[in-house]
Amino acid sequence: SADGSANRMVGVVQDITKRKVAEGSLRQSEETARRQLVEIEAIYATAPIGLCVLDTEFRFVRINDFLAEINGVQAADHIGRAVRDVLPELGEVQEGFFREVVQTGKPILNQEVHGTIPSQPDKERDWLTSYYPLRSGDDQLLGINVTVQEITEQKLAEQALQERAQELMQLNTVLAQTTALLQERNRDLDQFAYVVSHDLKAPLRAIANLSVWIEEDLMDQIPEENQKQLQLMRSRVYRMEALINGLLQYSRIGRIDTKIETVNVKELLDEIIDSLAPPSTFTIEIGENMPVLTTRRLLLNQVFSNLISNAIKHHDRSDGRVRISVADHGRFLEFAVSDDGAGIEPRYHTKIFTIFQTLKARDEQENTGVGLSIVKKIVETEGGTISVESQLGEGTIFRFTWLKQPKPVISTN
């Protein structure tokens, strides 16, 4: 109106829905970006590996404390500086990787880097590094993401392991050579023993045969005393031959493998007793639960034969009693051969297992003194033990253990 008062009002309405939606989206994007930034900061702060970002001129843009500690330089002292300026030796090594990532736009993974850092120039170290291209939203290359993991201790462990492996290889070579040499020496020893045995036995047999011929041809002309001397000479010859056989047997124990087979111990003992042919007045008992096992039959036979034969031969009566028993101890068996004979004084318990040692003079009883030493060597070679329990006048018990699974033996054949 003329006086300036409003006669009417015109209203304008503008739709700002899209703007509000856009502002909401922007706030949400900003919130997401802030959250992602916090997450990235947390990752950088807590990651157990070294992380850094380089620009395309290979200068540090950001670095986490873990990598700064690896480098021996404060994190702030990295920013804006080229890698080769902060780490001269390592920068020169790594720039080849940086250039390749910039030129190809492709990552380079798991590259081992070896060198030193300025803060510890005398300590050689190793790192496992990877390099990833960092791109903008429009796929422009902004820089390089680098991950670094120190593997110095791992490399030292690998090196030590390789050195030990090399030492083991050398040791195995020496062991193989030594084994071959021992096998050759054992073969030589076997051959020598055979030759010596043959050369010793031949004249012994000749002496025994000659004494028989003299006795047969001159029986009526030889005084009774001289006949006894001829018989004594033959018994000494036979004992010498038995001694030679015992020595050969003793020398071969543990050096020459024997056949492993399934053995019924009850049947084995029956065979041994039949072959020993004890006096009819003797009683030999075989305990119950004798096992069936896989073992070296010949060696177990030798052990039982010697122990049972000794129990019979050294008994002080013609009506003695011998008993064989067994106890199961899981991984091994314990056999016992006991008798009710004269017994052995405790002071001789060790002596009887020594080769050539006898408790009676050889003039009183034919004995080579080898039997129990053979038994002991067989039992111990097979991984067992042997002991004696005895008192004078109270009989004797020999106990020996025997593995259920036989030990391997290096054969010299």
Short mmCIF file of C-alpha atoms in Angstrom, two decimals:
data_model
loop_
_atom_site.label_atom_id
_atom_site.label_comp_id
_atom_site.label_asym_id
_atom_site.label_seq_id
_atom_site.Cartn_x
_atom_site.Cartn_y
_atom_site.Cartn_z
CA SER A 1 0.00 0.00 0.00
CA ALA A 2 0.87 3.71 -0.21
CA ASP A 3 1.74 3.84 3.44
CA GLY A 4 4.05 0.87 3.14
CA SER A 5 1.93 -1.68 4.93
CA ALA A 6 1.65 -5.21 3.57
CA ASN A 7 -1.56 -6.03 1.82
CA ARG A 8 -0.65 -9.64 1.09
CA MET A 9 2.18 -12.20 1.58
CA VAL A 10 3.73 -14.50 -0.97
CA GLY A 11 5.35 -17.75 0.34
CA VAL A 12 8.05 -19.78 -1.44
CA VAL A 13 8.52 -23.47 -0.61
CA GLN A 14 11.67 -25.27 -1.72
CA ASP A 15 12.12 -29.08 -1.55
CA ILE A 16 15.46 -29.80 0.24
CA THR A 17 14.95 -33.53 0.75
CA LYS A 18 17.79 -34.45 -1.55
CA ARG A 19 20.08 -31.99 0.15
CA LYS A 20 19.22 -33.44 3.56
CA VAL A 21 19.82 -36.95 2.27
CA ALA A 22 23.11 -35.81 0.77
CA GLU A 23 24.11 -34.14 4.03
CA GLY A 24 23.21 -37.32 5.93
CA SER A 25 25.22 -39.42 3.51
CA LEU A 26 28.10 -37.00 3.85
CA ARG A 27 27.98 -37.19 7.63
CA GLN A 28 27.81 -40.98 7.43
CA SER A 29 30.74 -41.04 5.01
CA GLU A 30 32.71 -38.73 7.27
CA GLU A 31 31.88 -40.95 10.26
CA THR A 32 32.93 -44.04 8.31
CA ALA A 33 36.11 -42.32 7.22
CA ARG A 34 36.87 -41.26 10.81
CA ARG A 35 36.19 -44.80 12.04
CA GLN A 36 38.40 -46.28 9.33
CA LEU A 37 41.09 -43.76 10.16
CA VAL A 38 40.91 -44.79 13.82
CA GLU A 39 41.11 -48.44 12.79
CA ILE A 40 44.10 -47.73 10.56
CA GLU A 41 45.76 -45.80 13.38
CA ALA A 42 45.09 -48.72 15.73
CA ILE A 43 46.50 -51.20 13.23
CA TYR A 44 49.61 -49.08 12.77
CA ALA A 45 50.01 -48.72 16.52
CA THR A 46 49.50 -52.37 17.47
CA ALA A 47 50.58 -54.42 14.44
CA PRO A 48 53.33 -56.93 15.37
CA ILE A 49 55.14 -56.14 12.11
CA GLY A 50 56.73 -53.03 10.66
CA LEU A 51 54.46 -50.85 8.48
CA CYS A 52 55.17 -47.72 6.48
CA VAL A 53 53.91 -45.69 3.51
CA LEU A 54 56.28 -44.15 0.96
CA ASP A 55 55.49 -41.60 -1.72
CA THR A 56 56.56 -42.11 -5.31
CA GLU A 57 59.92 -40.49 -4.51
CA PHE A 58 60.50 -43.20 -1.85
CA ARG A 59 60.13 -40.78 1.06
CA PHE A 60 58.46 -41.78 4.32
CA VAL A 61 54.87 -40.51 4.60
CA ARG A 62 53.98 -42.49 7.69
CA ILE A 63 55.58 -45.26 9.77
CA ASN A 64 54.53 -47.22 12.81
CA ASP A 65 56.54 -47.43 16.03
CA PHE A 66 57.30 -51.11 15.47
CA LEU A 67 59.21 -50.41 12.24
CA ALA A 68 60.81 -47.30 13.73
CA GLU A 69 62.15 -49.48 16.55
CA ILE A 70 63.44 -52.04 14.02
CA ASN A 71 65.22 -49.23 12.17
CA GLY A 72 66.63 -47.79 15.38
CA VAL A 73 65.35 -44.28 14.48
CA GLN A 74 62.49 -42.28 16.04
CA ALA A 75 59.27 -42.40 13.98
CA ALA A 76 59.15 -38.60 13.59
CA ASP A 77 62.69 -38.58 12.21
CA HIS A 78 61.56 -40.69 9.23
CA ILE A 79 58.79 -38.46 7.89
CA GLY A 80 59.66 -36.61 4.69
CA ARG A 81 63.05 -38.27 4.36
CA ALA A 82 64.05 -40.76 1.66
CA VAL A 83 64.66 -44.34 2.74
CA ARG A 84 68.29 -44.23 1.59
CA ASP A 85 68.85 -41.15 3.79
CA VAL A 86 67.51 -42.85 6.91
CA LEU A 87 68.91 -46.31 6.15
CA PRO A 88 71.76 -45.94 3.65
CA GLU A 89 72.63 -49.63 3.25
CA LEU A 90 69.06 -50.98 3.25
CA GLY A 91 67.69 -48.12 1.14
CA GLU A 92 70.08 -48.95 -1.66
CA VAL A 93 69.03 -52.62 -1.53
CA GLN A 94 65.30 -51.84 -1.47
CA GLU A 95 65.11 -49.12 -4.10
CA GLY A 96 65.06 -51.77 -6.81
CA PHE A 97 61.83 -53.12 -5.34
CA PHE A 98 60.37 -49.60 -4.99
CA ARG A 99 61.04 -48.78 -8.65
CA GLU A 100 59.54 -52.06 -9.84
CA VAL A 101 56.30 -51.41 -7.92
CA VAL A 102 56.08 -47.85 -9.31
CA GLN A 103 56.80 -48.99 -12.88
CA THR A 104 54.58 -52.11 -12.95
CA GLY A 105 51.93 -51.20 -10.40
CA LYS A 106 52.14 -54.76 -9.07
CA PRO A 107 53.00 -55.90 -5.55
CA ILE A 108 56.25 -57.69 -4.68
CA LEU A 109 55.89 -60.21 -1.88
CA ASN A 110 58.14 -61.96 0.66
CA GLN A 111 61.55 -60.60 -0.27
CA GLU A 112 64.39 -61.32 2.15
CA VAL A 113 66.65 -58.35 2.88
CA HIS A 114 69.98 -58.67 4.68
CA GLY A 115 72.06 -55.85 6.11
CA THR A 116 72.70 -53.49 9.01
CA ILE A 117 71.13 -50.34 10.46
CA PRO A 118 72.99 -47.16 11.51
CA SER A 119 72.28 -47.68 15.22
CA GLN A 120 73.81 -51.20 15.14
CA PRO A 121 76.35 -51.22 12.31
CA ASP A 122 78.15 -54.34 13.57
CA LYS A 123 75.07 -56.58 13.79
CA GLU A 124 73.99 -58.41 10.63
CA ARG A 125 70.19 -58.74 10.49
CA ASP A 126 67.54 -60.22 8.22
CA TRP A 127 64.05 -59.02 7.31
CA LEU A 128 61.14 -60.38 5.27
CA THR A 129 59.61 -57.53 3.26
CA SER A 130 56.60 -57.01 0.96
CA TYR A 131 55.70 -53.98 -1.22
CA TYR A 132 52.16 -53.01 -2.32
CA PRO A 133 51.10 -50.16 -4.66
CA LEU A 134 48.98 -47.47 -2.93
CA ARG A 135 46.32 -46.03 -5.26
CA SER A 136 43.81 -43.17 -5.11
CA GLY A 137 40.10 -43.53 -5.83
CA ASP A 138 40.72 -42.80 -9.51
CA ASP A 139 43.45 -45.49 -9.62
CA GLN A 140 46.34 -43.04 -9.59
CA LEU A 141 49.51 -44.38 -7.94
CA LEU A 142 50.11 -42.41 -4.75
CA GLY A 143 52.95 -44.40 -3.23
CA ILE A 144 53.97 -47.74 -1.74
CA ASN A 145 52.78 -49.65 1.31
CA VAL A 146 55.66 -51.60 2.87
CA THR A 147 55.52 -54.40 5.46
CA VAL A 148 58.65 -55.52 7.32
CA GLN A 149 59.11 -58.53 9.60
CA GLU A 150 62.45 -59.21 11.28
CA ILE A 151 63.56 -62.82 10.82
CA THR A 152 67.12 -62.61 12.16
CA GLU A 153 66.56 -65.22 14.89
CA GLN A 154 64.77 -67.51 12.44
CA LYS A 155 67.65 -67.26 9.95
CA LEU A 156 70.18 -67.94 12.68
CA ALA A 157 68.17 -70.98 13.74
CA GLU A 158 67.97 -72.18 10.13
CA GLN A 159 71.71 -71.66 9.74
CA ALA A 160 72.40 -73.59 12.95
CA LEU A 161 70.06 -76.35 11.77
CA GLN A 162 71.85 -76.54 8.43
CA GLU A 163 75.20 -76.70 10.21
CA ARG A 164 73.92 -79.50 12.45
CA ALA A 165 72.54 -81.31 9.41
CA GLN A 166 75.91 -80.97 7.69
CA GLU A 167 77.65 -82.26 10.81
CA LEU A 168 75.23 -85.19 10.95
CA MET A 169 75.90 -85.96 7.29
CA GLN A 170 79.63 -85.92 7.95
CA LEU A 171 79.14 -88.04 11.07
CA ASN A 172 77.00 -90.51 9.14
CA THR A 173 79.69 -90.72 6.48
CA VAL A 174 82.34 -91.39 9.12
CA LEU A 175 80.02 -93.88 10.82
CA ALA A 176 79.39 -95.69 7.55
CA GLN A 177 83.12 -95.81 6.84
CA THR A 178 83.83 -97.02 10.37
CA THR A 179 81.10 -99.66 10.12
CA ALA A 180 82.49 -100.87 6.80
CA LEU A 181 85.98 -100.98 8.31
CA LEU A 182 84.73 -102.89 11.36
CA GLN A 183 82.90 -105.34 9.14
CA GLU A 184 86.08 -105.86 7.14
CA ARG A 185 88.07 -106.34 10.35
CA ASN A 186 85.47 -108.78 11.64
CA ARG A 187 85.67 -110.78 8.44
CA ASP A 188 89.45 -110.81 8.76
CA LEU A 189 89.10 -111.90 12.38
CA ASP A 190 86.70 -114.68 11.43
CA GLN A 191 89.09 -115.88 8.75
CA PHE A 192 92.03 -115.67 11.14
CA ALA A 193 90.10 -117.53 13.84
CA TYR A 194 89.13 -120.24 11.37
CA VAL A 195 92.74 -120.68 10.20
CA VAL A 196 94.11 -120.70 13.75
CA SER A 197 91.40 -123.12 14.82
CA HIS A 198 92.20 -125.44 11.94
CA ASP A 199 95.95 -125.21 12.51
CA LEU A 200 95.54 -125.88 16.24
CA LYS A 201 92.97 -128.64 15.96
CA ALA A 202 94.83 -130.63 13.32
CA PRO A 203 97.86 -131.48 15.52
CA LEU A 204 95.58 -132.05 18.51
CA ARG A 205 93.61 -134.64 16.58
CA ALA A 206 96.88 -136.20 15.44
CA ILE A 207 98.06 -136.44 19.05
CA ALA A 208 94.77 -138.00 20.16
CA ASN A 209 94.79 -140.48 17.28
CA LEU A 210 98.44 -141.36 17.91
CA SER A 211 97.72 -142.08 21.58
CA VAL A 212 94.88 -144.39 20.56
CA TRP A 213 97.09 -146.25 18.07
CA ILE A 214 99.88 -146.64 20.61
CA GLU A 215 97.42 -147.92 23.17
CA GLU A 216 95.85 -150.37 20.73
CA ASP A 217 99.13 -151.65 19.27
CA LEU A 218 101.05 -151.90 22.52
CA MET A 219 98.26 -152.60 24.98
CA ASP A 220 99.94 -155.68 26.42
CA GLN A 221 103.31 -153.99 26.69
CA ILE A 222 102.28 -150.71 28.31
CA PRO A 223 102.12 -150.64 32.10
CA GLU A 224 98.77 -149.66 33.61
CA GLU A 225 100.20 -146.39 34.87
CA ASN A 226 101.28 -145.43 31.35
CA GLN A 227 97.85 -146.36 29.99
CA LYS A 228 96.29 -143.96 32.46
CA GLN A 229 98.71 -141.28 31.30
CA LEU A 230 97.71 -141.86 27.67
CA GLN A 231 94.04 -141.54 28.62
CA LEU A 232 94.82 -138.37 30.58
CA MET A 233 96.67 -136.97 27.57
CA ARG A 234 93.64 -137.62 25.34
CA SER A 235 91.32 -135.95 27.84
CA ARG A 236 93.60 -132.89 27.84
CA VAL A 237 93.57 -132.87 24.03
CA TYR A 238 89.76 -133.04 23.97
CA ARG A 239 89.57 -130.28 26.55
CA MET A 240 91.91 -128.13 24.46
CA GLU A 241 89.73 -128.72 21.41
CA ALA A 242 86.64 -127.77 23.43
CA LEU A 243 88.44 -124.65 24.63
CA ILE A 244 89.27 -123.63 21.05
CA ASN A 245 85.64 -124.14 20.02
CA GLY A 246 84.50 -122.11 23.02
CA LEU A 247 86.84 -119.24 22.18
CA LEU A 248 85.60 -119.17 18.59
CA GLN A 249 82.02 -119.17 19.77
CA TYR A 250 82.73 -116.41 22.31
CA SER A 251 84.47 -114.21 19.71
CA ARG A 252 81.53 -114.40 17.31
CA ILE A 253 78.77 -113.45 19.75
CA GLY A 254 77.19 -110.13 18.73
CA ARG A 255 79.19 -109.88 15.50
CA ILE A 256 77.40 -112.41 13.35
CA ASP A 257 73.62 -112.27 13.15
CA THR A 258 71.65 -115.44 13.64
CA LYS A 259 68.26 -116.38 12.29
CA ILE A 260 65.21 -114.93 14.03
CA GLU A 261 62.33 -117.35 14.25
CA THR A 262 59.27 -118.26 16.28
CA VAL A 263 60.34 -120.34 19.28
CA ASN A 264 58.16 -122.44 21.55
CA VAL A 265 60.32 -122.33 24.69
CA LYS A 266 58.73 -125.47 26.17
CA GLU A 267 59.58 -127.48 23.05
CA LEU A 268 63.07 -125.97 22.95
CA LEU A 269 63.73 -127.03 26.56
CA ASP A 270 62.48 -130.55 25.86
CA GLU A 271 64.94 -130.81 22.96
CA ILE A 272 67.81 -129.51 25.10
CA ILE A 273 67.10 -131.93 27.93
CA ASP A 274 66.92 -134.86 25.48
CA SER A 275 70.26 -133.88 23.95
CA LEU A 276 71.95 -133.52 27.37
CA ALA A 277 70.71 -136.98 28.41
CA PRO A 278 70.84 -136.37 32.18
CA PRO A 279 71.13 -139.36 34.54
CA SER A 280 67.86 -141.16 35.12
CA THR A 281 68.11 -140.27 38.80
CA PHE A 282 68.00 -136.56 37.94
CA THR A 283 64.71 -134.66 37.91
CA ILE A 284 64.33 -131.71 35.55
CA GLU A 285 61.11 -129.71 35.82
CA ILE A 286 59.82 -127.19 33.29
CA GLY A 287 57.49 -124.59 34.79
CA GLU A 288 54.10 -123.67 33.41
CA ASN A 289 53.34 -120.79 31.02
CA MET A 290 56.51 -121.13 28.97
CA PRO A 291 56.09 -118.55 26.19
CA VAL A 292 56.18 -118.66 22.42
CA LEU A 293 58.29 -115.75 21.17
CA THR A 294 60.10 -114.45 18.13
CA THR A 295 63.81 -114.53 18.86
CA ARG A 296 67.21 -115.97 17.90
CA ARG A 297 66.62 -119.62 18.64
CA LEU A 298 70.28 -120.63 18.46
CA LEU A 299 71.36 -118.09 21.08
CA LEU A 300 68.54 -118.90 23.50
CA ASN A 301 69.39 -122.59 23.02
CA GLN A 302 73.03 -121.92 23.93
CA VAL A 303 72.05 -120.06 27.10
CA PHE A 304 69.68 -122.76 28.35
CA SER A 305 72.03 -125.58 27.32
CA ASN A 306 74.96 -124.12 29.26
CA LEU A 307 72.93 -123.34 32.39
CA ILE A 308 71.14 -126.70 32.52
CA SER A 309 74.34 -128.60 31.69
CA ASN A 310 76.19 -126.77 34.48
CA ALA A 311 73.41 -127.55 36.96
CA ILE A 312 73.75 -131.25 36.15
CA LYS A 313 77.53 -131.45 35.79
CA HIS A 314 78.40 -129.51 38.96
CA HIS A 315 75.73 -131.09 41.18
CA ASP A 316 77.06 -132.81 44.28
CA ARG A 317 74.52 -135.65 44.11
CA SER A 318 73.32 -138.10 41.47
CA ASP A 319 69.66 -137.52 42.37
CA GLY A 320 69.58 -133.77 41.94
CA ARG A 321 66.66 -131.60 40.92
CA VAL A 322 66.70 -128.78 38.33
CA ARG A 323 63.79 -126.43 37.64
CA ILE A 324 63.27 -123.92 34.81
CA SER A 325 60.68 -121.15 35.34
CA VAL A 326 59.66 -117.86 33.71
CA ALA A 327 58.13 -114.52 34.78
CA ASP A 328 56.61 -111.99 32.38
CA HIS A 329 57.74 -108.37 32.93
CA GLY A 330 56.05 -106.74 29.93
CA ARG A 331 58.83 -105.80 27.54
CA PHE A 332 61.03 -108.69 28.63
CA LEU A 333 60.88 -112.14 30.19
CA GLU A 334 62.87 -113.32 33.20
CA PHE A 335 63.92 -116.97 33.08
CA ALA A 336 65.34 -118.83 36.08
CA VAL A 337 67.32 -122.08 36.15
CA SER A 338 67.59 -123.37 39.72
CA ASP A 339 69.10 -126.48 41.28
CA ASP A 340 69.42 -128.01 44.74
CA GLY A 341 73.14 -128.67 44.46
CA ALA A 342 76.15 -127.65 46.54
CA GLY A 343 75.71 -123.93 45.94
CA ILE A 344 78.31 -121.23 45.30
CA GLU A 345 79.92 -118.97 47.87
CA PRO A 346 78.94 -115.29 47.31
CA ARG A 347 82.60 -114.29 46.87
CA TYR A 348 82.68 -116.32 43.66
CA HIS A 349 79.45 -114.94 42.15
CA THR A 350 81.31 -112.50 39.90
CA LYS A 351 84.29 -114.75 39.18
CA ILE A 352 82.21 -117.53 37.61
CA PHE A 353 81.23 -115.27 34.67
CA THR A 354 84.89 -114.47 33.85
CA ILE A 355 86.31 -116.41 30.92
CA PHE A 356 88.62 -119.35 31.83
CA GLN A 357 87.64 -119.12 35.51
CA THR A 358 86.61 -122.36 37.26
CA LEU A 359 85.83 -123.09 40.90
CA LYS A 360 87.46 -126.52 40.83
CA ALA A 361 90.88 -127.49 39.52
CA ARG A 362 90.73 -128.82 35.97
CA ASP A 363 92.41 -132.01 37.18
CA GLU A 364 89.37 -132.65 39.37
CA GLN A 365 86.74 -131.83 36.74
CA GLU A 366 86.95 -131.36 32.98
CA ASN A 367 85.89 -127.75 32.39
CA THR A 368 87.04 -125.08 29.94
CA GLY A 369 85.79 -122.13 32.02
CA VAL A 370 84.13 -120.63 28.94
CA GLY A 371 80.47 -121.69 29.29
CA LEU A 372 79.15 -119.06 31.70
CA SER A 373 81.14 -116.28 30.03
CA ILE A 374 79.45 -117.25 26.75
CA VAL A 375 76.06 -117.19 28.49
CA LYS A 376 76.74 -113.73 29.96
CA LYS A 377 77.93 -112.30 26.65
CA ILE A 378 74.93 -113.70 24.74
CA VAL A 379 72.42 -112.39 27.29
CA GLU A 380 73.97 -108.91 27.42
CA THR A 381 74.38 -108.71 23.64
CA GLU A 382 70.68 -109.49 23.31
CA GLY A 383 69.84 -106.62 25.67
CA GLY A 384 69.35 -108.61 28.88
CA THR A 385 71.04 -109.15 32.24
CA ILE A 386 72.11 -112.24 34.16
CA SER A 387 72.65 -112.79 37.88
CA VAL A 388 73.25 -115.62 40.32
CA GLU A 389 71.68 -116.25 43.72
CA SER A 390 73.41 -118.86 45.85
CA GLN A 391 74.79 -119.79 49.22
CA LEU A 392 77.07 -122.71 49.98
CA GLY A 393 74.95 -125.80 50.59
CA GLU A 394 71.68 -124.13 49.51
CA GLY A 395 71.59 -124.66 45.75
CA THR A 396 71.88 -122.07 42.98
CA ILE A 397 69.52 -119.93 40.90
CA PHE A 398 70.63 -118.29 37.66
CA ARG A 399 68.25 -115.57 36.48
CA PHE A 400 68.48 -113.91 33.07
CA THR A 401 66.23 -111.49 31.20
CA TRP A 402 65.36 -111.84 27.51
CA LEU A 403 63.70 -109.22 25.31
CA LYS A 404 60.44 -110.21 23.64
CA GLN A 405 61.52 -108.31 20.50
CA PRO A 406 65.11 -109.13 19.44
CA LYS A 407 67.71 -106.40 19.03
CA PRO A 408 69.19 -105.81 15.56
CA VAL A 409 72.75 -107.00 15.00
CA ILE A 410 75.12 -105.69 12.32
CA SER A 411 76.08 -108.71 10.27
CA THR A 412 79.61 -109.15 8.98
CA ASN A 413 78.63 -111.77 6.44
#
